[in-house]
Coordinates of C-alpha atoms and ligand atoms in Angstrom, one line a residue:
X28 CA 0.0 0.0 0.0
X29 CA 2.2 2.9 -1.2
X30 CA -0.8 5.1 -2.1
X31 CA -0.9 6.7 1.3
X32 CA -1.1 10.5 0.7
X33 CA 1.3 11.6 3.4
X34 CA 1.5 15.1 1.9
X35 CA -2.2 15.7 2.4
X36 CA -1.9 14.6 5.9
X37 CA 1.1 16.9 6.5
X38 CA -0.7 19.9 5.2
X39 CA -4.3 19.4 6.4
X40 CA -4.7 17.0 9.2
X41 CA -4.3 17.9 12.9
X42 CA -2.8 15.2 15.1
X43 CA -2.9 15.3 18.9
X44 CA -0.7 18.1 20.2
X45 CA 0.7 18.9 16.7
X46 CA 2.1 21.7 14.7
X47 CA 0.8 22.0 11.2
X48 CA 3.6 24.5 10.1
X49 CA 6.3 21.9 11.0
X50 CA 4.5 18.7 11.3
X51 CA 6.3 15.7 12.9
X52 CA 6.6 12.3 11.1
X53 CA 3.5 10.2 11.2
X54 CA 3.2 6.5 10.5
X55 CA 0.4 5.1 8.4
X56 CA -1.2 2.1 9.8
X57 CA -3.4 -0.1 7.7
X58 CA -4.3 -2.8 10.1
X59 CA -4.4 -3.6 13.8
X60 CA -4.8 -7.1 15.1
X61 CA -4.2 -8.4 18.6
X62 CA -1.0 -6.7 19.9
X63 CA 0.3 -5.8 16.3
X64 CA 0.1 -2.7 14.2
X65 CA 0.9 -3.2 10.5
X66 CA 2.3 -0.3 8.8
X67 CA 1.5 0.8 5.1
X68 CA 5.0 -0.5 4.1
X69 CA 4.3 -3.9 5.5
X70 CA 6.3 -3.7 8.7
X71 CA 4.7 -4.9 11.9
X72 CA 5.2 -3.2 15.2
X73 CA 4.4 -4.7 18.8
X74 CA 2.1 -2.3 20.4
X75 CA 3.2 -0.9 23.9
X76 CA 0.4 1.7 24.2
X77 CA -3.0 0.0 23.9
X78 CA -3.7 3.2 22.0
X79 CA -3.6 5.4 25.1
X80 CA -4.8 2.9 27.7
X81 CA -7.8 1.8 25.8
X82 CA -7.2 -1.4 23.7
X83 CA -6.9 -3.8 26.7
X84 CA -8.0 -7.0 25.0
X85 CA -5.8 -6.3 21.9
X86 CA -7.1 -4.8 18.6
X87 CA -10.0 -6.1 16.6
X88 CA -11.1 -8.6 19.3
X89 CA -13.4 -11.0 17.6
X90 CA -16.1 -11.0 20.4
X91 CA -16.1 -7.1 20.4
X92 CA -16.2 -7.0 16.7
X93 CA -19.1 -9.5 16.3
X94 CA -21.1 -7.7 19.0
X95 CA -20.6 -4.5 17.1
X96 CA -21.4 -5.9 13.7
X97 CA -24.6 -7.5 15.0
X98 CA -25.6 -4.2 16.6
X99 CA -24.9 -2.3 13.4
X100 CA -27.4 -4.3 11.4
X101 CA -30.1 -3.6 14.1
X102 CA -29.7 -0.2 15.3
X103 CA -26.4 1.8 15.0
X104 CA -27.7 5.0 16.4
X105 CA -30.8 6.7 17.8
X106 CA -31.2 9.7 20.0
X107 CA -31.4 9.0 23.7
X108 CA -33.8 11.9 24.5
X109 CA -37.0 10.1 25.2
X110 CA -35.9 6.8 23.8
X111 CA -34.1 3.9 25.3
X112 CA -32.6 0.6 24.0
X113 CA -31.4 -2.8 25.1
X114 CA -27.5 -2.0 24.8
X115 CA -27.7 1.0 27.0
X116 CA -29.6 -1.0 29.6
X117 CA -27.4 -4.1 29.4
X118 CA -24.2 -1.9 29.7
X119 CA -25.7 0.0 32.6
X120 CA -26.4 -3.2 34.5
X121 CA -22.8 -4.5 33.9
X122 CA -21.2 -1.1 35.0
X123 CA -23.4 -1.0 38.2
X124 CA -22.6 -4.6 39.0
X125 CA -18.8 -4.1 38.8
X126 CA -18.5 -0.8 40.7
X127 CA -19.0 0.0 44.3
X128 CA -22.7 -0.5 45.4
X129 CA -23.3 3.1 46.3
X130 CA -23.1 4.0 42.8
X131 CA -26.6 3.5 41.1
X132 CA -26.9 6.1 38.2
X133 CA -25.1 6.2 34.8
X134 CA -24.7 9.1 32.5
X135 CA -23.2 8.1 29.1
X136 CA -21.0 10.5 27.0
X137 CA -18.6 10.5 24.0
X138 CA -15.2 10.9 25.6
X139 CA -13.2 11.1 28.9
X140 CA -13.0 14.8 29.0
X141 CA -16.8 15.1 28.7
X142 CA -17.2 12.6 31.4
X143 CA -15.2 14.8 33.6
X144 CA -17.1 17.9 32.6
X145 CA -20.4 15.9 33.4
X146 CA -19.0 14.9 37.0
X147 CA -18.1 18.6 37.8
X148 CA -21.4 19.9 36.6
X149 CA -23.3 17.2 38.6
X150 CA -21.3 18.3 41.7
X151 CA -22.2 22.0 41.1
X152 CA -25.8 21.3 40.7
X153 CA -25.8 19.0 43.6
X154 CA -24.8 21.8 46.1
X155 CA -27.2 24.2 44.3
X156 CA -29.9 21.8 45.1
X157 CA -28.7 21.4 48.8
X158 CA -29.0 25.1 49.2
X159 CA -25.2 25.7 49.4
X160 CA -24.6 27.6 46.1
X161 CA -21.2 28.9 47.4
X162 CA -19.7 25.3 47.0
X163 CA -18.7 25.7 43.3
X164 CA -14.9 25.2 43.3
X165 CA -12.9 22.0 42.7
X166 CA -10.2 20.8 44.9
X167 CA -7.7 18.8 43.0
X168 CA -4.0 17.7 43.1
X169 CA -1.0 19.2 41.3
X170 CA 0.4 17.0 38.6
X171 CA -3.0 15.7 37.8
X172 CA -4.6 15.3 34.3
X173 CA -8.2 15.2 33.6
X174 CA -8.6 16.0 29.9
X175 CA -8.4 18.7 27.4
X176 CA -11.7 20.6 27.4
X177 CA -12.0 23.7 29.5
X178 CA -13.4 22.6 32.7
X179 CA -11.2 19.5 32.7
X180 CA -8.1 21.7 31.8
X181 CA -8.9 23.9 34.8
X182 CA -8.1 20.9 37.2
X183 CA -5.0 19.8 35.3
X184 CA -1.7 20.7 36.7
X185 CA -1.2 24.4 36.6
X186 CA 2.4 24.1 35.3
X187 CA 2.5 21.2 32.8
X188 CA -1.2 21.6 32.1
X189 CA -2.2 24.4 29.8
X190 CA -3.0 27.1 32.5
X191 CA -0.3 29.6 31.1
X192 CA -1.9 29.4 27.6
X193 CA -5.5 30.0 28.7
X194 CA -5.3 31.5 32.0
X195 CA -8.0 34.0 31.6
X196 CA -10.4 31.5 30.2
X197 CA -10.1 28.9 33.0
X198 CA -12.1 28.7 36.3
X199 CA -9.6 29.1 39.2
X200 CA -9.5 25.9 41.1
X201 CA -8.0 24.8 44.5
X202 CA -4.7 22.8 44.3
X203 CA -3.2 20.5 46.9
X204 CA 0.3 19.4 46.5
X205 CA 0.9 16.3 44.3
X206 CA 1.2 13.0 46.4
X207 CA 4.9 12.3 47.1
X208 CA 4.6 8.9 49.0
X209 CA 4.9 6.0 46.5
X210 CA 2.4 3.2 46.2
X211 CA 2.8 0.6 49.1
X212 CA 4.3 3.1 51.5
X213 CA 2.6 4.7 54.4
X214 CA 2.0 8.5 54.4
X215 CA 3.0 10.6 57.4
X216 CA 0.9 12.7 59.8
X217 CA 2.4 15.7 58.1
X218 CA 1.0 14.6 54.8
X219 CA -2.5 14.3 56.5
X220 CA -2.2 17.7 58.1
X221 CA -1.3 19.4 54.9
X222 CA -4.4 17.9 53.2
X223 CA -6.6 18.9 56.1
X224 CA -5.4 22.4 56.1
X225 CA -6.6 22.7 52.6
X226 CA -10.0 21.4 53.4
X227 CA -10.3 23.5 56.5
X228 CA -9.4 26.7 54.7
X229 CA -11.6 26.2 51.6
X230 CA -14.5 23.8 52.3
X231 CA -17.1 26.4 52.1
X232 CA -16.2 27.0 48.4
X233 CA -15.5 23.3 47.6
X234 CA -18.0 21.3 45.5
X235 CA -15.9 18.3 45.0
X236 CA -12.4 16.8 45.2
X237 CA -11.4 15.3 41.8
X238 CA -8.5 13.1 41.5
X239 CA -7.0 10.1 39.5
X240 CA -6.8 7.3 42.2
X241 CA -3.5 5.6 42.7
X242 CA -1.9 6.6 39.4
X243 CA -1.2 10.2 38.3
X244 CA -1.1 9.5 34.6
X245 CA -0.4 12.1 31.8
X246 CA 0.8 14.6 34.4
X247 CA 3.2 12.4 36.3
X248 CA 3.2 8.7 35.6
X249 CA 3.5 8.3 39.3
X250 CA 1.9 5.7 41.5
X251 CA 1.0 6.9 45.0
X252 CA 0.2 5.5 48.4
X253 CA -3.4 4.3 48.8
X254 CA -3.3 6.2 52.2
X255 CA -4.0 9.4 50.3
X256 CA -7.2 8.1 49.1
X257 CA -8.3 6.9 52.5
X258 CA -7.5 10.3 54.0
X259 CA -9.2 12.1 51.2
X260 CA -12.3 10.1 51.5
X261 CA -12.4 10.9 55.3
X262 CA -11.8 14.6 54.8
X263 CA -14.4 14.7 51.9
X264 CA -17.0 13.2 54.5
X265 CA -15.9 15.5 57.3
X266 CA -16.0 18.8 55.4
X267 CA -18.9 17.9 53.1
X268 CA -17.1 17.8 49.7
X269 CA -18.0 15.2 47.1
X270 CA -15.4 12.9 45.9
X271 CA -15.0 12.4 42.2
X272 CA -12.6 9.6 41.1
X273 CA -11.3 9.8 37.6
X274 CA -10.6 6.2 36.6
X275 CA -10.6 7.0 32.9
X276 CA -6.9 5.7 32.8
X277 CA -6.9 3.3 35.7
X278 CA -10.3 1.6 35.3
X279 CA -10.8 -2.1 34.1
X280 CA -7.8 -3.7 35.6
X281 CA -4.8 -1.5 34.6
X282 CA -3.3 -1.1 38.1
X283 CA -4.0 -4.8 39.1
X284 CA -7.3 -4.1 40.6
X285 CA -10.5 -3.8 38.7
X286 CA -10.7 -0.2 39.7
X287 CA -7.8 1.7 41.4
X288 CA -10.0 2.8 44.3
X289 CA -10.1 -0.9 45.4
X290 CA -6.4 -0.6 46.5
X291 CA -7.8 1.8 49.3
X292 CA -11.1 0.2 49.7
X293 CA -13.1 3.5 49.4
X294 CA -16.2 4.6 47.4
X295 CA -16.6 7.6 45.1
X296 CA -19.5 9.8 45.0
X297 CA -19.0 10.2 41.3
X298 CA -16.8 7.9 39.1
X299 CA -15.5 8.8 35.6
X300 CA -14.9 5.9 33.1
X301 CA -13.6 6.0 29.5
X302 CA -10.6 4.7 27.5
X303 CA -10.8 1.1 28.1
X304 CA -14.6 1.0 28.5
X305 CA -15.1 -0.3 24.9
X306 CA -11.9 -2.2 24.9
X307 CA -10.6 0.7 22.8
X308 CA -12.8 -0.1 19.8
X309 CA -15.0 3.0 19.7
X310 CA -15.3 6.1 21.8
X311 CA -17.6 6.0 24.8
X312 CA -17.4 7.3 28.3
X313 CA -19.6 7.2 31.5
X314 CA -20.2 9.2 34.7
X315 CA -21.6 7.2 37.6
X316 CA -23.0 8.7 40.7
X317 CA -24.8 7.8 44.0
X318 CA -28.5 8.1 44.7
X319 CA -27.7 11.0 47.0
X320 CA -26.1 12.9 44.2
X321 CA -28.9 12.3 41.9
X322 CA -31.4 13.4 44.5
X323 CA -29.4 16.7 45.2
X324 CA -29.4 17.6 41.5
X325 CA -33.2 17.0 41.3
X326 CA -33.7 19.6 44.0
X327 CA -31.6 22.2 42.1
X328 CA -33.4 25.2 40.5
X329 CA -33.7 23.5 37.1
X330 CA -34.6 20.1 38.7
X331 CA -33.1 18.2 35.8
X332 CA -29.4 17.6 35.1
X333 CA -28.5 20.1 32.3
X334 CA -26.5 18.0 29.9
X335 CA -27.4 15.8 26.9
X336 CA -24.9 14.9 24.1
X337 CA -26.2 14.2 20.7
X338 CA -24.6 10.8 20.6
X339 CA -25.4 9.9 24.2
X340 CA -25.4 6.1 24.7
X341 CA -24.7 5.3 21.1
X342 CA -26.0 1.7 20.8
X343 CA -22.9 0.6 18.8
X344 CA -20.6 2.0 21.3
X345 CA -22.7 0.3 24.2
X346 CA -22.6 -2.9 22.5
X347 CA -18.9 -2.8 22.0
X348 CA -18.4 -1.9 25.8
X349 CA -20.8 -4.5 26.8
X350 CA -18.7 -7.3 24.9
X351 CA -15.5 -5.8 26.4
X352 CA -17.0 -6.0 30.0
X353 CA -18.0 -9.6 29.4
X354 CA -14.4 -10.3 28.5
X355 CA -13.4 -8.5 31.8
X356 CA -15.9 -10.6 33.7
X357 CA -14.1 -13.8 32.8
X358 CA -11.4 -12.5 35.2
X359 CA -8.6 -13.5 32.9
X360 CA -7.3 -10.0 33.1
X361 CA -6.2 -10.7 36.6
X362 CA -3.6 -13.3 35.7
X363 CA -2.5 -11.4 32.6
X364 CA -1.9 -8.1 34.5
X365 CA -0.2 -9.9 37.3
X366 CA 2.2 -11.7 34.7
X367 CA 2.9 -8.4 32.9
X368 CA 3.7 -6.7 36.3
X369 CA 6.1 -9.5 37.2
X370 CA 7.8 -9.4 33.9
X371 CA 8.0 -5.6 33.7
X372 CA 9.6 -5.6 37.3
X373 CA 12.1 -8.2 36.3
X374 CA 13.0 -6.8 32.9
X375 CA 13.1 -3.1 33.7
X376 CA 15.1 -3.5 36.9
X377 CA 18.6 -2.8 35.6
X378 CA 17.6 0.1 33.4
X379 CA 18.0 2.6 36.3
X380 CA 21.8 2.1 36.1
X381 CA 21.7 4.2 32.9
X382 CA 22.9 7.8 33.7
X383 CA 19.9 9.5 32.1
X384 CA 17.4 7.4 33.9
X385 CA 15.9 9.0 37.0
X386 CA 13.7 6.3 38.1
X387 CA 12.0 3.1 37.1
X388 CA 8.4 2.3 38.2
X389 CA 6.0 -0.6 37.6
X390 CA 2.4 -1.2 38.8
X391 CA 0.0 -3.6 37.3
X392 CA 0.3 -3.4 33.4
X393 CA 2.1 0.0 33.4
X394 CA 6.0 0.3 33.2
X395 CA 7.5 3.7 33.4
X396 CA 11.1 4.8 32.9
X397 CA 11.4 8.3 34.1
X398 CA 14.4 10.1 32.5
X399 CA 16.3 13.1 34.1
X400 CA 15.2 15.3 31.2
X401 CA 12.4 15.7 28.8
X402 CA 12.8 13.5 25.7
X403 CA 12.3 14.5 22.2
X404 CA 9.3 12.5 21.0
X405 CA 9.7 13.2 17.3
X406 CA 13.3 11.9 17.4
X407 CA 12.5 8.9 19.6
X408 CA 9.4 7.8 17.8
X409 CA 11.1 6.7 14.6
X410 CA 13.8 5.0 16.7
X411 CA 11.2 2.9 18.4
X412 CA 9.6 2.0 15.0
X413 CA 13.1 0.8 13.8
X414 CA 13.3 -1.4 16.9
X415 CA 9.9 -3.0 15.8
X416 CA 7.8 -1.5 18.6
X417 CA 5.2 1.2 19.1
X418 CA 6.2 3.2 22.2
X419 CA 5.3 6.9 22.4
X420 CA 7.3 8.7 25.1
X421 CA 6.3 12.2 26.4
X422 CA 7.8 14.7 28.7
X423 CA 10.5 12.8 30.8
X424 CA 8.6 9.4 30.5
X425 CA 9.3 6.4 28.5
X426 CA 6.4 4.1 29.3
X427 CA 4.4 1.2 28.1
X428 CA 0.9 0.0 29.1
X429 CA 0.4 -3.0 26.7
X430 CA -2.7 -4.8 25.9
X431 CA -3.3 -7.3 28.7
X432 CA -3.2 -10.1 26.0
X433 CA 0.4 -9.4 25.1
X434 CA 2.7 -12.5 24.9
X435 CA 5.6 -12.8 27.2
X436 CA 8.0 -12.8 24.1
X437 CA 6.3 -9.7 22.7
X438 CA 6.6 -7.8 26.1
X439 CA 10.2 -8.7 26.2
X440 CA 10.6 -7.0 22.8
X441 CA 9.0 -3.8 24.3
X442 CA 11.2 -3.8 27.4
X443 CA 14.4 -4.3 25.4
X444 CA 13.5 -1.5 23.2
X445 CA 12.9 0.8 26.2
X446 CA 16.2 -0.2 27.7
X447 CA 18.0 0.4 24.5
X448 CA 16.6 3.8 24.0
X449 CA 17.2 4.8 27.7
X450 CA 20.8 3.7 27.4
X451 CA 21.2 5.5 24.0
X452 CA 19.9 8.6 25.7
X453 CA 22.5 8.2 28.5
X454 CA 25.3 7.9 26.2
X455 CA 24.5 10.7 23.9
X456 CA 21.7 13.0 25.1
X457 CA 19.4 14.1 22.4
X458 CA 18.3 17.8 22.5
X459 CA 15.1 18.1 24.4
X460 CA 11.9 19.7 23.4
X461 CA 8.9 21.0 25.4
X462 CA 7.1 18.4 27.3
X463 CA 3.5 17.5 26.0
X464 CA 0.9 15.1 26.6
X465 CA 1.0 13.6 23.0
Ligands
PLP24 C1 -7.4 10.4 28.9 C2 -7.8 11.0 30.2 C3 -8.9 11.8 30.1 C4 -9.4 12.3 29.0 O1 -10.2 11.4 28.2 P1 -10.5 11.8 26.6 O2 -11.2 10.6 26.1 O3 -9.1 11.9 25.9 O4 -11.3 13.0 26.6 C5 -9.5 12.3 31.4 N1 -8.8 11.7 32.7 C6 -7.8 10.8 32.5 C7 -7.3 10.4 33.8 C8 -7.3 10.4 31.4 O5 -6.2 9.6 31.4

């Protein structure tokens, strides 16, 4: 397939976090199957990204494809206003059965960022309904990432997020320090006191606390102590602040538990899901909430929740998600993720001896090499392709989160490539560019 019109792409198509005046190299993919991406020139790459956390069962999974094609023959789309359908109901039942029992209501949307917007809007409407209209601000953590739309951006890290670009257009929010204690280590009374001070000083304005449980993803690639979550849950209860857990990256097994909040044994008032929800086959997101939140919203001035995406609960996407959750329900992911974790720990262990490597971290099916300096993605990307793998570093992070179905031999190819590149950067540091999420 040499008829790919790269020059059209270069001139006219935006890519994530791209520059159309000096576009970076892109690679045409013609097919994706299991854990392999096939390029237009016939080369095959082992995928280390799951296409940004999403494709957990591998690409083109036969059960998800057949659920989608059956659904497509019957009902590929219909508006959700005033209408319902079986795929939305089935998926809703599956979601409520697998999440904590206090979550009873599901709002479907198209993407993770919108699921976050919906959760934030729900929290604001809830406090209006409760007669506490001053509670309109979000508390969040530095180094967090919650998406690229405006409300989502307002709770991303103020430095690495886009606050300096859009300062005047963003709602000012309340930021607590990023968690510093790693996963599996206890936090100190000083950490607790620091968090409590923020609540004590701001709770009259705080509608909700929104965080990524256990793993700060795109903003930090850092796994933190479950104690933070336990303390945040207690403080949210004490100071009447809703807790929004953004599990868009961590949900559906990625950190070794079905949901990352299970590491801390806590419940969210609102839960955002996306990315792996459809096994990465089509876009869909969901915001779950408790009876209490739904009741508060119904007591607000409009009495209805003011949101309704055109493609809400798209049947095709619901069918894909339903099939993906049936695969999750077999429980196979548990063994797969545990084996990936073990292998990542073993094979990345000696990489931190390279001089440009600051730290190596592994949790569940996520392996991270943090470099001492930001890497140049547009230089490293072709190098990884040369090595036969698809790995897309950003900022200081060379990381993978492969499909759970990856074979041990394929995973070794990925960790070898990561090690090779980290060592090459240690011998001859490449010029760095500005960190970005892409
Ligand atoms: C990716 C991500 C989002 C945004 O999801 P999109 O589907 O890209 O809008 C929000 N929160 C977290 C934690 C994410 O990883």
